[in-house]
XYZ file of N, CA, C and O in Angstrom:
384
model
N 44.864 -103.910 -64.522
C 43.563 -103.949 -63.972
C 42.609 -102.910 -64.543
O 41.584 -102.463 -64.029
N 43.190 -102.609 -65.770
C 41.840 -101.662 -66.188
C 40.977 -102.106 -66.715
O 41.101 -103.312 -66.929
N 39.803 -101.514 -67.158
C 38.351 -101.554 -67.332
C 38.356 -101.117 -68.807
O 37.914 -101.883 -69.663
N 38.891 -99.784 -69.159
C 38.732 -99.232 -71.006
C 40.270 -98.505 -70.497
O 40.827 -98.045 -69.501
N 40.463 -98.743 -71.795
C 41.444 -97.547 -72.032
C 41.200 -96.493 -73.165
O 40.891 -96.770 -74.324
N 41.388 -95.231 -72.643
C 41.336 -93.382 -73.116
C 42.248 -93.592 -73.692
O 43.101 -94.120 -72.980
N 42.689 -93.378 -75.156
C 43.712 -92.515 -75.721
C 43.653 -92.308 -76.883
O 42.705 -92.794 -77.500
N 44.537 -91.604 -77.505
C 44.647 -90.817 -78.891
C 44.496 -91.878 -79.996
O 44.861 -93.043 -80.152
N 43.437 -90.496 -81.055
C 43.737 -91.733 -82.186
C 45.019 -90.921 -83.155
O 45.255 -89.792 -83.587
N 45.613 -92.239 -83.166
C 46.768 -91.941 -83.852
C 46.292 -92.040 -85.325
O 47.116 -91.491 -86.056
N 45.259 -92.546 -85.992
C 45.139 -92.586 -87.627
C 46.067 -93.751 -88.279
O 45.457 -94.681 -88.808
N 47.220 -93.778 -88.286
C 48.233 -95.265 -88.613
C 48.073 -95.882 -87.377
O 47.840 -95.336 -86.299
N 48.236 -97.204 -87.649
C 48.350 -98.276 -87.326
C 47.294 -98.242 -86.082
O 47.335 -99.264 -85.396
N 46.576 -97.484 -85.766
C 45.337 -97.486 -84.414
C 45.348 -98.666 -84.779
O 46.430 -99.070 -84.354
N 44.801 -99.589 -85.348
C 43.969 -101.171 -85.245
C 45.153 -102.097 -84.340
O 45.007 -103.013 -83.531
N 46.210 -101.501 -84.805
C 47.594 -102.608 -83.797
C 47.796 -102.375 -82.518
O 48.604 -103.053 -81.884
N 46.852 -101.047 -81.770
C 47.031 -100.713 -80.775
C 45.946 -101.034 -80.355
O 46.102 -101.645 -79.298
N 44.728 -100.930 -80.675
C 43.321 -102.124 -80.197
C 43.736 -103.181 -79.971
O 43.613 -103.751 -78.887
N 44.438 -103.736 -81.200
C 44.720 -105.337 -81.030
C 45.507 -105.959 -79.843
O 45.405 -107.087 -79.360
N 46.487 -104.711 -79.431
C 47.224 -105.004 -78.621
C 46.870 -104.814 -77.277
O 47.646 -104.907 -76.326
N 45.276 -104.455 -77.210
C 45.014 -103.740 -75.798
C 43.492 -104.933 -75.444
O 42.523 -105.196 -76.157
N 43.981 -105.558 -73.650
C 42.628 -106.589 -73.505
C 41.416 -105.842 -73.124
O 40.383 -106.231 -72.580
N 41.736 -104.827 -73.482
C 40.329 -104.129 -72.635
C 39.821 -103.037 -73.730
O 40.560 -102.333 -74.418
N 38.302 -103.048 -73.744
C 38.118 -101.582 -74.933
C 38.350 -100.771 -74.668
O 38.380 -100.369 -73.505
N 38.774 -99.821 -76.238
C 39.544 -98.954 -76.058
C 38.790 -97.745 -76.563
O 38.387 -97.989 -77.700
N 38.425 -96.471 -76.138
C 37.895 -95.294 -76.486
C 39.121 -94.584 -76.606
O 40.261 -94.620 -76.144
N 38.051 -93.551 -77.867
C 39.574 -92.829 -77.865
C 38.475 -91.232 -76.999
O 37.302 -91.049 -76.674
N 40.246 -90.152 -76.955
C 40.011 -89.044 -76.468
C 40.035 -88.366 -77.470
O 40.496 -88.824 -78.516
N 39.575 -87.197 -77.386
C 39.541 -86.210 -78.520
C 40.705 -85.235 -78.815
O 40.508 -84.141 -79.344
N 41.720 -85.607 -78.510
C 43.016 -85.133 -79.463
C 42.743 -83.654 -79.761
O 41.928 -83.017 -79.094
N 43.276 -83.244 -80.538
C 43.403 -81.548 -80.819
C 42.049 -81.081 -81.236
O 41.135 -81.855 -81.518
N 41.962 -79.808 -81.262
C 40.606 -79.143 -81.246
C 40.397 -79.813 -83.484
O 41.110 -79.900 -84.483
N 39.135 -80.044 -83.118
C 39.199 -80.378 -85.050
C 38.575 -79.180 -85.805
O 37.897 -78.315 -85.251
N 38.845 -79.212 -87.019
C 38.818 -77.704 -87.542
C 37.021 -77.800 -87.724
O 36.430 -76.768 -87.407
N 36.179 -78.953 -88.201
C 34.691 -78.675 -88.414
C 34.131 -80.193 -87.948
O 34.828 -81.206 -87.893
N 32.775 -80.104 -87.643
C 31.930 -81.268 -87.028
C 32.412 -82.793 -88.065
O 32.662 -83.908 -87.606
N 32.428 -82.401 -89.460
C 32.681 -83.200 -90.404
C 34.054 -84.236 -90.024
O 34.116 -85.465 -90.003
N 34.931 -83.362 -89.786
C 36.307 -83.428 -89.225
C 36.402 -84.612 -87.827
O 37.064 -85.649 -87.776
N 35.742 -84.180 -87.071
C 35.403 -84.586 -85.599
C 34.877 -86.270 -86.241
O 35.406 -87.361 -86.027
N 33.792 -85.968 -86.983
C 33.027 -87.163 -87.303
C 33.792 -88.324 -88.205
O 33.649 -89.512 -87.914
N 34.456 -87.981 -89.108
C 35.807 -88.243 -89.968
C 36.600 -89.201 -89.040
O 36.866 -90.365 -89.342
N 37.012 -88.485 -87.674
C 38.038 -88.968 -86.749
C 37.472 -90.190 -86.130
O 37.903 -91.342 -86.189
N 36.377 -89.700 -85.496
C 35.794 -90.790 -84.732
C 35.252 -92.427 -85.676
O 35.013 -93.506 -85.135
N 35.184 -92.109 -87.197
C 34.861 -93.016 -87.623
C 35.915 -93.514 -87.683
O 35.931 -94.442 -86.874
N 37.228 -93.392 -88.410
C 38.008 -93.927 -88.730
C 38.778 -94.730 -87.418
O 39.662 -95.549 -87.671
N 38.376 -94.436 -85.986
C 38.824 -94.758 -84.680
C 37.975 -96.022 -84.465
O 38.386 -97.020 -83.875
N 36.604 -95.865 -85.064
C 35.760 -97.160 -84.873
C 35.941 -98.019 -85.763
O 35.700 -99.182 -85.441
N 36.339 -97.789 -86.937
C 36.810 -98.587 -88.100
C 37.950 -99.713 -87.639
O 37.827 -100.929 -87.784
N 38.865 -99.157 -87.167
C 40.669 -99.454 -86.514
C 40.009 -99.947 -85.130
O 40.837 -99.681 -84.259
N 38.641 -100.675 -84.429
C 38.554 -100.903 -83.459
C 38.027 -100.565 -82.049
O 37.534 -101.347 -81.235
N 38.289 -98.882 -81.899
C 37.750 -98.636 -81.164
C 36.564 -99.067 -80.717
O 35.874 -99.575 -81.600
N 35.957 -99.029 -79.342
C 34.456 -99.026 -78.992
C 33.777 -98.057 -79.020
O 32.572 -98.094 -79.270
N 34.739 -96.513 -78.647
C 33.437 -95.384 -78.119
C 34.264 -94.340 -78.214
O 35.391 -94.696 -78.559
N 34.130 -93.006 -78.018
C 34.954 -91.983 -77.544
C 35.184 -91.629 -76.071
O 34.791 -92.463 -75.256
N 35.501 -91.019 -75.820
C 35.578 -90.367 -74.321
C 36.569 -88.562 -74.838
O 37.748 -88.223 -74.941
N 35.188 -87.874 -75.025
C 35.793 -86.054 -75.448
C 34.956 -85.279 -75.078
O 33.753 -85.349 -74.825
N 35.680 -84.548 -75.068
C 35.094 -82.756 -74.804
C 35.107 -82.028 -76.292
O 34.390 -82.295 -77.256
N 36.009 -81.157 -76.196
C 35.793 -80.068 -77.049
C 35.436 -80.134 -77.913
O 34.542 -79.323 -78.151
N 35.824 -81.117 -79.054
C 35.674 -81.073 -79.847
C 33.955 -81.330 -80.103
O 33.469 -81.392 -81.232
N 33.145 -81.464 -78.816
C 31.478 -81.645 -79.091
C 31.485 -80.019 -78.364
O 31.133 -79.035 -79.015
N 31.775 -79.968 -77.452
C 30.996 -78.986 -76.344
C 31.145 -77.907 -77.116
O 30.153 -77.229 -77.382
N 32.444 -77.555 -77.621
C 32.833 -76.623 -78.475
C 32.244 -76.445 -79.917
O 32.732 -75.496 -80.531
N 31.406 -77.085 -80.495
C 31.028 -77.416 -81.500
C 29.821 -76.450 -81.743
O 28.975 -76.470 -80.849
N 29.645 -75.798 -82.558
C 28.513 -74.822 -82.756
C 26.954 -75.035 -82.519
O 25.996 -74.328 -82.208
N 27.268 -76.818 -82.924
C 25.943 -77.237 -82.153
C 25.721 -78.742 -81.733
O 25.088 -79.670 -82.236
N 26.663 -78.572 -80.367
C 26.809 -80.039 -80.084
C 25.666 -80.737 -79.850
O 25.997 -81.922 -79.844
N 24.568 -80.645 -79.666
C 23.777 -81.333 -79.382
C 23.276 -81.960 -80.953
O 23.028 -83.166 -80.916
N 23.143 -81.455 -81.984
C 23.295 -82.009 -83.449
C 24.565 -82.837 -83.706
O 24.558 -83.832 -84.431
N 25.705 -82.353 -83.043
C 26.899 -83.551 -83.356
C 26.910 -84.561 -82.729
O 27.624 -85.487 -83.113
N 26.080 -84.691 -81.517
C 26.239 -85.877 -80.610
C 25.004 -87.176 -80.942
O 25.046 -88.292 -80.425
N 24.023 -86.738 -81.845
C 22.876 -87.396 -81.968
C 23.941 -88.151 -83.539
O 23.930 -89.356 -83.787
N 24.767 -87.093 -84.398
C 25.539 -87.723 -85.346
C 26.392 -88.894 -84.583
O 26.371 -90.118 -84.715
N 27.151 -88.031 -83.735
C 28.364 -89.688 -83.207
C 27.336 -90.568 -82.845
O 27.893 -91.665 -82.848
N 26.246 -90.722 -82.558
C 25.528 -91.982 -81.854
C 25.413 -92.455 -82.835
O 25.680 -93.651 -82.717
N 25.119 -92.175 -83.937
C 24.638 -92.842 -85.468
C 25.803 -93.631 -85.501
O 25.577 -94.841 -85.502
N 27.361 -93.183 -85.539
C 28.292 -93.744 -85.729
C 28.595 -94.866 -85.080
O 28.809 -95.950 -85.622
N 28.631 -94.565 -83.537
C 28.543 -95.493 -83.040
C 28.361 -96.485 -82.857
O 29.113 -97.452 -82.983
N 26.517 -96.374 -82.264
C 25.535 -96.960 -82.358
C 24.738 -97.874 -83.077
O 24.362 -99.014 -82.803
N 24.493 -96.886 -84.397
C 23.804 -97.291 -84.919
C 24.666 -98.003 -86.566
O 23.954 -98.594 -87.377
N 25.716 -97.882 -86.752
C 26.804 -98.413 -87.837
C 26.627 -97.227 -88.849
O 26.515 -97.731 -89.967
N 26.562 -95.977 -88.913
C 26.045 -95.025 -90.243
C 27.652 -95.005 -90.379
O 28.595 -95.175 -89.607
N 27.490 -94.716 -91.741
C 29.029 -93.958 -92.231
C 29.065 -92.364 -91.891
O 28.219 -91.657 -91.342
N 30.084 -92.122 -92.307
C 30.924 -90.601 -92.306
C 29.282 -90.077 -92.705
O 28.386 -89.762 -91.923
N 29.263 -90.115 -94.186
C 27.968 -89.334 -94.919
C 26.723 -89.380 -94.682
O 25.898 -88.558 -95.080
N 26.452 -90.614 -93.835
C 25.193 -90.956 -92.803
C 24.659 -89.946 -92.221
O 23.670 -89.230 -92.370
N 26.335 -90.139 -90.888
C 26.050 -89.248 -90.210
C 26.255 -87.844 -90.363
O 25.867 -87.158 -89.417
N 26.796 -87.230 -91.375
C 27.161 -85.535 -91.602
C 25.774 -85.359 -91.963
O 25.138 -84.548 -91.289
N 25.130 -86.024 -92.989
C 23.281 -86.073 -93.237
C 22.887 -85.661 -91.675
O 22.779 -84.526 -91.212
N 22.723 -86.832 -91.067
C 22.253 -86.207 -89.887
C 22.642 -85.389 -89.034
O 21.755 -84.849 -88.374
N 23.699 -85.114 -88.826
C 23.983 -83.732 -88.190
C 23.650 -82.524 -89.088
O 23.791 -81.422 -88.558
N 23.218 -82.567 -90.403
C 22.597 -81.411 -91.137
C 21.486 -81.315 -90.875
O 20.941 -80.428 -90.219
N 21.060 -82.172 -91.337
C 19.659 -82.509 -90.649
C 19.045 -81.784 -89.311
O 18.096 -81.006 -89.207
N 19.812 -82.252 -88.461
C 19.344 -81.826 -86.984
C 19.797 -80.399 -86.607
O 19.554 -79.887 -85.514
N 20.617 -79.676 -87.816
C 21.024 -78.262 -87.554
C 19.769 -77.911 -88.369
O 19.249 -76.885 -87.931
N 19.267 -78.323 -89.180
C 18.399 -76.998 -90.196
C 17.054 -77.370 -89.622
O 16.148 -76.600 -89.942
N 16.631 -78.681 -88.616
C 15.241 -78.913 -87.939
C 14.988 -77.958 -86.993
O 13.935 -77.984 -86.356
């Protein structure tokens, strides 16, 4: 009876675990990531393999300037940008 399912991106085989799941699947943010690039890296490759969305903390809140990384994941998201899209715009929105 769930609604989404939270969990890790595993990097292999994530797309067989979308596939295998009737409900969308967000992932959580897994271990602290070493830079925004990193974070952004993850989350694409999670939307690539299926995912719909994230559901995280640290790895934004913690982020030197989450409010520049979060306008990046929406690009990802949202709006279809790649990895280099969005690292553009999270540069972007750090040096504005």
């Amino acid at each position: 009876g769930a609604d989404i399912i939270k969990t890790y991106y595993t990097e292999t085989d994530f797309d067989k675990v979308v596939a295998g799941c009737p409900v969308p699947v967000m992932i959580a943010g897994g271990p602290k990531c070493e830079t925004d690039l990193d974070t952004l890296k993850m989350i694409h490759g999670a939307l690539q393999d299926g995912a719909k969305g994230i559901v995280m903390g640290r790895n934004v809140w913690q982020s030197p300037h989450p409010a520049a990384l979060l306008a990046a994941v929406n690009g990802l998201i949202h709006e279809d940008m790649g990895v280099k899209e969005a690292n553009q715009l999270l540069e972007d929105k750090i040096n504005s």
